[in-house]
Coordinates of C-alpha atoms and ligand atoms in Angstrom, one line a residue:
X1 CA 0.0 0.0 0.0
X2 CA 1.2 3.6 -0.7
X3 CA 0.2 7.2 0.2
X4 CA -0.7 10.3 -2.2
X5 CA 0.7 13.7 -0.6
X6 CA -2.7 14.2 0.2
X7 CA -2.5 11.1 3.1
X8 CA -5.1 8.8 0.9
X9 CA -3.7 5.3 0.3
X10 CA -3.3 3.7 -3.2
X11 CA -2.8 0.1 -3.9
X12 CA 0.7 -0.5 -5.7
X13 CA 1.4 -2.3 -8.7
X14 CA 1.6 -5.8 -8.7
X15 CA 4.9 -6.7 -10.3
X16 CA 4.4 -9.9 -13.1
X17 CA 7.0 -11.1 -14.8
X18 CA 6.1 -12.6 -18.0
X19 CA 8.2 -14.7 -20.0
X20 CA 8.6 -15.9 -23.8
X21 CA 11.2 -18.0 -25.4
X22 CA 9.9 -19.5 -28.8
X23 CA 8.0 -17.6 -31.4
X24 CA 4.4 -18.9 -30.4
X25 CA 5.3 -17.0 -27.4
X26 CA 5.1 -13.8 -29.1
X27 CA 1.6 -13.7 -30.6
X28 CA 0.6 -14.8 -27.1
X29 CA 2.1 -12.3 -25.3
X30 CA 1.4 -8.7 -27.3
X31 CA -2.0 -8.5 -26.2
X32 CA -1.2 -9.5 -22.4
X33 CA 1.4 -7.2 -22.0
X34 CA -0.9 -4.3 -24.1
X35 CA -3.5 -4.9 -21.6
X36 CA -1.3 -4.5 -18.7
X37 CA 0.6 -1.9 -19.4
X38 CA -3.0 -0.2 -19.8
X39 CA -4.0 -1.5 -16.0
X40 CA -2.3 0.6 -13.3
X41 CA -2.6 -1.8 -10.9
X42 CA 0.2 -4.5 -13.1
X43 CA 3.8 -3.1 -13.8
X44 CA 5.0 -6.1 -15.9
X45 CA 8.3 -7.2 -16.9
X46 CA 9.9 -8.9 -19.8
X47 CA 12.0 -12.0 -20.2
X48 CA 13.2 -13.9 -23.2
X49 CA 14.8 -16.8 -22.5
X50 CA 16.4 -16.7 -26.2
X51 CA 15.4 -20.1 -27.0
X52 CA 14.6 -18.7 -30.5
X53 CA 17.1 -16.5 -31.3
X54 CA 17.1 -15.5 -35.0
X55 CA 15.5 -12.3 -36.0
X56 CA 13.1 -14.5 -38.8
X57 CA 12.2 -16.5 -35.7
X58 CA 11.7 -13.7 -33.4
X59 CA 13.4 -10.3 -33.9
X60 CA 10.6 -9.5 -36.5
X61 CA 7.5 -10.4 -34.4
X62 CA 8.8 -7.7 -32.1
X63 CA 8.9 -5.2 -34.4
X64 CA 5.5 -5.7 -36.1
X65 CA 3.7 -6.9 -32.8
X66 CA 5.1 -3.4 -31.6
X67 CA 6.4 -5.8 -28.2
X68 CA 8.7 -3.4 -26.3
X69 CA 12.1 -5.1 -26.0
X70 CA 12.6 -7.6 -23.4
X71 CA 14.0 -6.3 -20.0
X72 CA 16.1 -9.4 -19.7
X73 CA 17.5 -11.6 -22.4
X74 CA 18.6 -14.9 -21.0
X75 CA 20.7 -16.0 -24.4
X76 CA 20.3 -19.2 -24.1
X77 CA 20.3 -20.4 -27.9
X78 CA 19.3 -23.9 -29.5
X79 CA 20.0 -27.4 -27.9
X80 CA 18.2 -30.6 -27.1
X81 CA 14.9 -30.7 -25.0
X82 CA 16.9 -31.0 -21.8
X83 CA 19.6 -29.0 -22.5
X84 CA 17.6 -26.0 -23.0
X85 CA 15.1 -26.6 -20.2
X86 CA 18.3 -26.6 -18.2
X87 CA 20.2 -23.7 -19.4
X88 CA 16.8 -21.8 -18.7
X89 CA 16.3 -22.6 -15.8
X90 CA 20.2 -22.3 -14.5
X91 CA 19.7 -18.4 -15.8
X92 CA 16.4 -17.6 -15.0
X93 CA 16.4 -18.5 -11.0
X94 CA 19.0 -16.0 -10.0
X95 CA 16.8 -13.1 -12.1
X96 CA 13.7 -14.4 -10.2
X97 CA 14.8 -15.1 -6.7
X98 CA 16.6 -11.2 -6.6
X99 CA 13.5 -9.8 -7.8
X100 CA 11.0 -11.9 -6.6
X101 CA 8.2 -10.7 -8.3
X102 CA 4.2 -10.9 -7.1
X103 CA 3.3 -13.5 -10.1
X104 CA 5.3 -15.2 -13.1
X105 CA 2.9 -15.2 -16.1
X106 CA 4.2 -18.5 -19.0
X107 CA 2.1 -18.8 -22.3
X108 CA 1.9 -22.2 -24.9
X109 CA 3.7 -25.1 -24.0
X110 CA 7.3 -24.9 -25.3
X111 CA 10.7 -25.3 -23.1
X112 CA 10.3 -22.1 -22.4
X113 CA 7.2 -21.9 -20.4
X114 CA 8.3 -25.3 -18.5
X115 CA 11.4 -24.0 -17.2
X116 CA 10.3 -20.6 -16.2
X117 CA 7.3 -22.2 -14.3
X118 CA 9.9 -24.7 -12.5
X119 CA 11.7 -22.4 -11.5
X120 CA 9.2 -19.8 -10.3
X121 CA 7.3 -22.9 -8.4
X122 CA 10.0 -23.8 -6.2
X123 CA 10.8 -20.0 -5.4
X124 CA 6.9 -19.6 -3.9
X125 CA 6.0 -17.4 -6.3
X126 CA 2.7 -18.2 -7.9
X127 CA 2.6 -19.3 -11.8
X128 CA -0.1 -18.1 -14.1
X129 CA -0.3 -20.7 -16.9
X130 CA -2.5 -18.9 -20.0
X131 CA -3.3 -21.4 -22.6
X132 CA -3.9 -24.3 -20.1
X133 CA -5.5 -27.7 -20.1
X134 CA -4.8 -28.8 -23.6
X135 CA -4.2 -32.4 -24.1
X136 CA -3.1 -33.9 -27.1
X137 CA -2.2 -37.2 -25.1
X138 CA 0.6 -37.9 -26.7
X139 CA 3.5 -37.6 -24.6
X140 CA 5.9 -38.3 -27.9
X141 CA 5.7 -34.9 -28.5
X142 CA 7.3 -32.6 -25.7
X143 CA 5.3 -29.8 -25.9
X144 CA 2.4 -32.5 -24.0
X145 CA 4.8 -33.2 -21.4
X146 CA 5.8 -29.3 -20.8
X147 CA 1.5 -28.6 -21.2
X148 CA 1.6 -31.6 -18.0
X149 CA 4.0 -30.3 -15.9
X150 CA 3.0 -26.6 -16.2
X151 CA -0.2 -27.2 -15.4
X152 CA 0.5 -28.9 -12.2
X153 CA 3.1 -26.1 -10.8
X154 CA 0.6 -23.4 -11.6
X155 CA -2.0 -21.9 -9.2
X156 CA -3.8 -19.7 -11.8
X157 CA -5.0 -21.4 -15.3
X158 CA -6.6 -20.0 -18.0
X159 CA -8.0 -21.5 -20.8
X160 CA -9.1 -21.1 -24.4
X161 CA -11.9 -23.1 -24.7
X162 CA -14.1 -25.1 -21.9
X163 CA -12.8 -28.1 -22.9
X164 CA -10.0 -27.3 -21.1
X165 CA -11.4 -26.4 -18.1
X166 CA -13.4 -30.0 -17.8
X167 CA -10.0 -31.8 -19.1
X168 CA -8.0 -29.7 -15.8
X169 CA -10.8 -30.7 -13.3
X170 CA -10.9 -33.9 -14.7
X171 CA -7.0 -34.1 -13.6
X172 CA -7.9 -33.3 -10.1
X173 CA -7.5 -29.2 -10.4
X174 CA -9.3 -27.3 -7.7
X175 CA -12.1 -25.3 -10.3
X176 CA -11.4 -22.0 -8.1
X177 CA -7.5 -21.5 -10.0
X178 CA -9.3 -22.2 -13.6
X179 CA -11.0 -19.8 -15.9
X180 CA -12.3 -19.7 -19.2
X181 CA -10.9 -16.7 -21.0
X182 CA -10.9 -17.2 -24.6
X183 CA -7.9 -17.3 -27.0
X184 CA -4.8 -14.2 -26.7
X185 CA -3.4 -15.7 -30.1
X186 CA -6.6 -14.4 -31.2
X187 CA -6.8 -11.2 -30.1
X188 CA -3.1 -10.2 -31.8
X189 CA -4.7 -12.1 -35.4
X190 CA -8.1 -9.6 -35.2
X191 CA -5.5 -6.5 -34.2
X192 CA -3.1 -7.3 -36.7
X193 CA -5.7 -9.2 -40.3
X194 CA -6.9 -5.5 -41.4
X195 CA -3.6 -4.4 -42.2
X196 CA -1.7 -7.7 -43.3
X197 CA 0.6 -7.6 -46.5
X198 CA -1.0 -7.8 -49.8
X199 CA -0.7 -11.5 -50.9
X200 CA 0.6 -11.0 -54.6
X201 CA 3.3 -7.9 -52.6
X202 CA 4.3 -11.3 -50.4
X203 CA 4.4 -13.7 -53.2
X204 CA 6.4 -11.3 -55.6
X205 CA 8.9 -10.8 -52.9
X206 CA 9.7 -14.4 -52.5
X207 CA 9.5 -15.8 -56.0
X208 CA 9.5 -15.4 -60.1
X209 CA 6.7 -13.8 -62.2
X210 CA 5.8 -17.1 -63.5
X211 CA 4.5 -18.4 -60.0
X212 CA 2.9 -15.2 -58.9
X213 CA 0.7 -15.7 -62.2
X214 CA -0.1 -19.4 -61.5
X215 CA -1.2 -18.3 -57.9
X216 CA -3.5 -15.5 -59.7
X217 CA -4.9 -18.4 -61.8
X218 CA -5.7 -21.3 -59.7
X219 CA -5.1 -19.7 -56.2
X220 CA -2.6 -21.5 -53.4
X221 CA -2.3 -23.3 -50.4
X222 CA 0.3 -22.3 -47.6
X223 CA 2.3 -25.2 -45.9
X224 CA 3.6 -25.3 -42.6
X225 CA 5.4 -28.4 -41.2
X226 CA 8.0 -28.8 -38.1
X227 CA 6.9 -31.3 -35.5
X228 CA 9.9 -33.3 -34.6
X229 CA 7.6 -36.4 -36.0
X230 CA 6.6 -35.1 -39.3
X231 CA 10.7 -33.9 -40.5
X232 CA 13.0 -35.6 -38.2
X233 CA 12.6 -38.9 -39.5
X234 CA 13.7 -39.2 -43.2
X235 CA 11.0 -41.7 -44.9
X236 CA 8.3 -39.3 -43.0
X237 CA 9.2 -36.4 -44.8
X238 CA 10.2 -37.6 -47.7
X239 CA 6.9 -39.0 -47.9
X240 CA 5.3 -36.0 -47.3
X241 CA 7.5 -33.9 -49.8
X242 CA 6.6 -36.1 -52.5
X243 CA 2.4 -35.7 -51.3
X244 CA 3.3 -32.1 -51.7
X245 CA 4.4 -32.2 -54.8
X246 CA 1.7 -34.0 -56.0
X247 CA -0.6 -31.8 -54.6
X248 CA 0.8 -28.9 -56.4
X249 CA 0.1 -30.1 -59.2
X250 CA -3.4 -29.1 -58.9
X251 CA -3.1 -26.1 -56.4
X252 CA 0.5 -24.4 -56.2
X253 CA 1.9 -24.5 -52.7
X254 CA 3.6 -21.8 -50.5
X255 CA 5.8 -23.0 -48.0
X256 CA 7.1 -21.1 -45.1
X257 CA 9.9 -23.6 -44.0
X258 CA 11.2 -23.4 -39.9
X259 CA 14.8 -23.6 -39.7
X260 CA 14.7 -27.3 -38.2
X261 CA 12.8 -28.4 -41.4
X262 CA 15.2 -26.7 -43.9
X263 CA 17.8 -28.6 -42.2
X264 CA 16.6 -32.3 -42.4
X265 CA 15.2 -31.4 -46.3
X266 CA 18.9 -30.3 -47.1
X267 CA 20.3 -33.3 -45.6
X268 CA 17.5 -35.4 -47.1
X269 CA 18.2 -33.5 -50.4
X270 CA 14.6 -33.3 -50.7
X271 CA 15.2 -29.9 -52.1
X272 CA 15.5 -30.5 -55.7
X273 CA 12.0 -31.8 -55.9
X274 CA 10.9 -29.1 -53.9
X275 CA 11.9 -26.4 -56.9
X276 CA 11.5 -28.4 -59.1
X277 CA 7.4 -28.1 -58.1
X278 CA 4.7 -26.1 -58.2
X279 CA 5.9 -24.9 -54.5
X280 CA 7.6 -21.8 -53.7
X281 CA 9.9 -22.4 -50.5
X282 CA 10.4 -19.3 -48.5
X283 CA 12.4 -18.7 -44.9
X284 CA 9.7 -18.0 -41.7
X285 CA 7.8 -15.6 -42.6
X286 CA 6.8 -12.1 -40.7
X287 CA 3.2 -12.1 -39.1
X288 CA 2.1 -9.6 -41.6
X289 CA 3.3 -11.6 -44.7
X290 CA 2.1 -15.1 -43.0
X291 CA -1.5 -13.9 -42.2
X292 CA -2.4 -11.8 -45.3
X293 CA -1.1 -15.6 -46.9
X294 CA -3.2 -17.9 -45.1
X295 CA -6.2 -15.3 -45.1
X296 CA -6.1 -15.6 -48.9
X297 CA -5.1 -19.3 -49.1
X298 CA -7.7 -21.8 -50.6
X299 CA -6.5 -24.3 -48.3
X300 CA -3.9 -24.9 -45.3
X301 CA -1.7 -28.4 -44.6
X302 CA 0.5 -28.0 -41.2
X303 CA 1.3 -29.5 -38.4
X304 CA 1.8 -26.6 -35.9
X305 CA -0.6 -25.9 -33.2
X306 CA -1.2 -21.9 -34.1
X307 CA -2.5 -22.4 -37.8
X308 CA -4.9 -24.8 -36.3
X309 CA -6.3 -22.1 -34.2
X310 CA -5.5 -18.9 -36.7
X311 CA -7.3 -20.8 -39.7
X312 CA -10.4 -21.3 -37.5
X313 CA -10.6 -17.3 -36.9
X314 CA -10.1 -16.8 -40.6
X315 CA -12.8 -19.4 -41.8
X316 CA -9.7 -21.0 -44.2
X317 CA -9.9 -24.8 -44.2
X318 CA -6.9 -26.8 -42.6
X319 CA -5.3 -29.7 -42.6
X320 CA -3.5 -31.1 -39.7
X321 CA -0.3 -33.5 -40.4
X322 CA -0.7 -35.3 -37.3
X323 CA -2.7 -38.2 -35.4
X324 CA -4.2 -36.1 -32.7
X325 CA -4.5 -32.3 -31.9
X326 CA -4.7 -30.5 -28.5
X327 CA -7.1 -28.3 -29.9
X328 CA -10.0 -29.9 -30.9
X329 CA -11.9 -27.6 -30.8
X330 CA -11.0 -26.5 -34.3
X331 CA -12.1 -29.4 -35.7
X332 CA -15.3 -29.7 -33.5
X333 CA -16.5 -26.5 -34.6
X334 CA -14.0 -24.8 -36.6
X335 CA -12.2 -25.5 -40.4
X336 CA -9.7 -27.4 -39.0
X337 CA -9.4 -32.0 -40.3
X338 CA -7.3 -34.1 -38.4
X339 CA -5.5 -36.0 -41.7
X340 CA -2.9 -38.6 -39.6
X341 CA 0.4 -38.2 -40.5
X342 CA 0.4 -41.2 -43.5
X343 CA 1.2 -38.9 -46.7
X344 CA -1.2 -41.1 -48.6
X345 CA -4.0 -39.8 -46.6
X346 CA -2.7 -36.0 -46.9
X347 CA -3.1 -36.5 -50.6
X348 CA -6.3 -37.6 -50.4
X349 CA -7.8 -35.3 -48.3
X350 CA -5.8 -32.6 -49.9
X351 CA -7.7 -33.7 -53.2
X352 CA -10.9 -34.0 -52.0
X353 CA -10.3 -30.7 -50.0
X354 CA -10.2 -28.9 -53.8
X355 CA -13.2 -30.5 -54.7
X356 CA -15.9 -30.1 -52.3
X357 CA -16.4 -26.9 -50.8
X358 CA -14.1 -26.8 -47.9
X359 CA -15.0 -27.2 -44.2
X360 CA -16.2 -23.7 -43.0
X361 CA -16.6 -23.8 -39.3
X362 CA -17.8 -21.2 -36.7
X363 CA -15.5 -18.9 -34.8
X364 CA -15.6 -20.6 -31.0
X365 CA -16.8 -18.8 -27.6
X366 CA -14.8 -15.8 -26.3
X367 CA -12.5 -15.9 -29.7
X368 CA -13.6 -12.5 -29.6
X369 CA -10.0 -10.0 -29.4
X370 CA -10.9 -9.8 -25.7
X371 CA -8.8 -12.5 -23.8
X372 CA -5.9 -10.2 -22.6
X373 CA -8.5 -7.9 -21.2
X374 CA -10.1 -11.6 -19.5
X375 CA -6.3 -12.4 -18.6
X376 CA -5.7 -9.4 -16.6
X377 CA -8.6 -9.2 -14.5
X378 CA -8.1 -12.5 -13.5
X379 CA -4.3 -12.1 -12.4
X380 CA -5.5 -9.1 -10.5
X381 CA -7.9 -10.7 -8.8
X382 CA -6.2 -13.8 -8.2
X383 CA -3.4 -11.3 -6.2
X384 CA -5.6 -9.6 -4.4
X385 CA -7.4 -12.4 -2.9
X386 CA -4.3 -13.9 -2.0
X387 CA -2.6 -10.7 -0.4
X388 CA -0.8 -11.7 2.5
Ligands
LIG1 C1 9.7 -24.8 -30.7 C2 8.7 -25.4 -29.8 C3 7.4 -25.7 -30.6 C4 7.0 -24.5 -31.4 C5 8.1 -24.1 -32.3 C6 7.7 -22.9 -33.2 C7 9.5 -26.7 -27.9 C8 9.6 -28.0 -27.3 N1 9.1 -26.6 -29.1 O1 10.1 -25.9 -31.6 O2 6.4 -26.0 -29.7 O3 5.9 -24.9 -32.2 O4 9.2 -23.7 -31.5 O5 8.8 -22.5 -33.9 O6 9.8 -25.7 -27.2 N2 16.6 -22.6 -34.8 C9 17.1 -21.6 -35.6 N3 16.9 -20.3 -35.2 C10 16.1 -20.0 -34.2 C11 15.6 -21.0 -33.4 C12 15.8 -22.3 -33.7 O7 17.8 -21.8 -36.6 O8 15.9 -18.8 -33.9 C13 16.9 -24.0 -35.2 C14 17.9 -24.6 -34.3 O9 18.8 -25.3 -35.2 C15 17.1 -25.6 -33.5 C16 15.9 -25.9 -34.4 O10 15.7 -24.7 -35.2 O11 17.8 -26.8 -33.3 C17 14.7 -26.2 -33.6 O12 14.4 -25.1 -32.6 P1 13.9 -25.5 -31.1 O13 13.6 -24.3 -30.3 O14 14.7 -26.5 -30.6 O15 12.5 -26.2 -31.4 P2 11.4 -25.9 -32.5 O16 11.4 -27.0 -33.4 O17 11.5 -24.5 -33.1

């Protein structure tokens, strides 16, 4: 509590410190940090833990999220699962246990938000954990054992859909720490869709005139693909390079490659029938260029857990590359089709994708561009009931 000069008392900010690491993190975190900065009663503070590091992977998302730069940069580069949960966490406790701040706020699932809520939990200081309670129930992949772990060491979990709030009960979670407050990736894609870079301006940039003119033709599809399961094991993706190409054949492809799948296609030398195809490779794309492209796509195919959700919003049909989804609500009531991860069934639903009419979907509860707002009145109120 403090005092004005004229003796009345004011309650003081509650400090949060709110980290991000991997560049989900950062669509997730503009709005939050927008809406506290706006609430006089949150004086927030920035982390990146530098798990991404490269300005295509996160440098850029600063820039035209307009996210202030971080307070503290923790460095702490690429490794393996372990190695960066460790380094994290290694950096990140002397920050924390000098500061000690009221509340430490995680977003997603990635290394990022499992080490920072480790740490934080064994210093006492409560863990808000937005995005919580999805399940994809397979613990091959390590963002559902980081999702697990989080959710146990937080006291404060909010959610993007009520699915999640039954799944977190379901797990034993007191209903008290868990709210429903819609989806902050969301908010930033609503913010950020009116002014998105003109597709043709995007596809000009990247590629010849002869593609660009195809495009105009027959329209495109925009590909996304990085799950450890999809390119880390060479049959897997050469499978799916060569369902990709065949799939360009009828609708020209757009694919915005993540560093750790240009990697295994170079040492796979999978790129040759890559050009050689109706599909125009380009680096990670900015948010601008990758949203006006998937607003204006006839179809998506990906395997990452953001498209799933941002092609729901947009009402463009998707195509999952994987045998289960933590979100199903897009498929439940938004555009979103589980395919498996077999190539042979991409294909086919990939064909029969471009000759229906494609799966249209309603926009789900509280996807509204509100959540931050949600978010912060929920941290506040969570501190003040538990002011010592
Ligand atoms: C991470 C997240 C994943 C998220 C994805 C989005 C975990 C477990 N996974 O996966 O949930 O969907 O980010 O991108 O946290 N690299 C660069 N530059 C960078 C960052 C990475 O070249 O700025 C390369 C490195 O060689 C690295 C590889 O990409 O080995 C993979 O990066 P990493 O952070 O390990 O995991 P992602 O696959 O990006």
């Amino acid at each position: 509590m403090l005092s004005t000069n004229d003796g009345s008392s004011v309650l003081s900010a509650y400090q949060i410190d709110c980290i991000v690491g991997a560049r989900p993190n950062l669509m997730k975190i503009a709005p939050i940090l927008r809406a506290f900065t706006a609430n006089d009663r949150v004086k927030a503070r920035l982390i990146h833990t530098g798990q991404h590091y490269d300005d295509s992977m996160s440098g850029i998302f600063f820039e035209e999220l307009g996210i202030r730069p971080p307070d503290i940069n923790l460095d702490v580069g690429s490794g393996t699962n372990t190695e960066q949960t460790a380094r994290i966490m290694l950096a990140l406790e002397p920050v924390l246990a000098s500061s000690r701040p009221d509340m430490l706020l995680v977003v997603g699932d990635v290394n990022s938000t499992l080490a920072a809520s480790l740490v934080a939990s064994k210093l006492l200081i409560p863990v808000v954990h937005v995005e919580a309670g999805l399940r994809s129930n397979d613990r091959t992949m390590p963002e559902e054992i980081n999702r697990l772990v989080v959710d146990r060491v937080s006291d404060l979990l909010l959610t993007t859909d009520q699915a999640a709030n039954e799944q977190l009960i379901r797990e034993g979670v007191d209903g008290d720490q868990v709210h429903f407050v819609g989806n902050v990736m969301i908010d930033t894609l609503l913010a950020n869709v009116k002014h998105c870079r003109p597709v043709l301006e995007t596809i000009a940039k990247y590629s010849s005139g002869a593609f660009k003119d195809v495009c105009e033709r027959k329209g495109y599809g925009i590909v996304t693909l990085h799950r450890p399961s999809n390119v880390d094991e060479p049959a897997q993706l050469k499978g799916l390079v060569e369902a990709l190409v065949d799939i360009s054949e009828r609708l020209p492809l757009i694919f915005a490659m993540h560093p750790r799948t240009r990697a295994r296609i170079e040492q796979g030398e999978l790129d040759g029938q890559l050009s050689a195809a109706q599909i125009l490779v380009t680096p990670p794309l900015g948010y601008i260029e990758m949203i006006g492209l998937m607003k204006g796509a006839r179809l998506a195919i990906t395997d990452s857990g953001g498209v799933q959700e941002e092609t729901t919003a947009l009402g463009v049909p998707c195509l999952t590359v994987r045998d289960n989804t933590e979100r199903p609500v897009t498929v439940a009531e938004g555009t979103n089709t589980l395919v498996g991860s077999s190539p042979n069934t991409l294909r086919d639903a990939a064909f029969s994708a471009l000759s229906n009419p494609g799966k249209r979907g309603r926009i789900p509860d509280l996807w509204d561009g509100q959540s931050a707002e949600r978010v912060t009145d929920h941290v506040i109120a969570y501190l003040d009931h538990n002011r010592s």
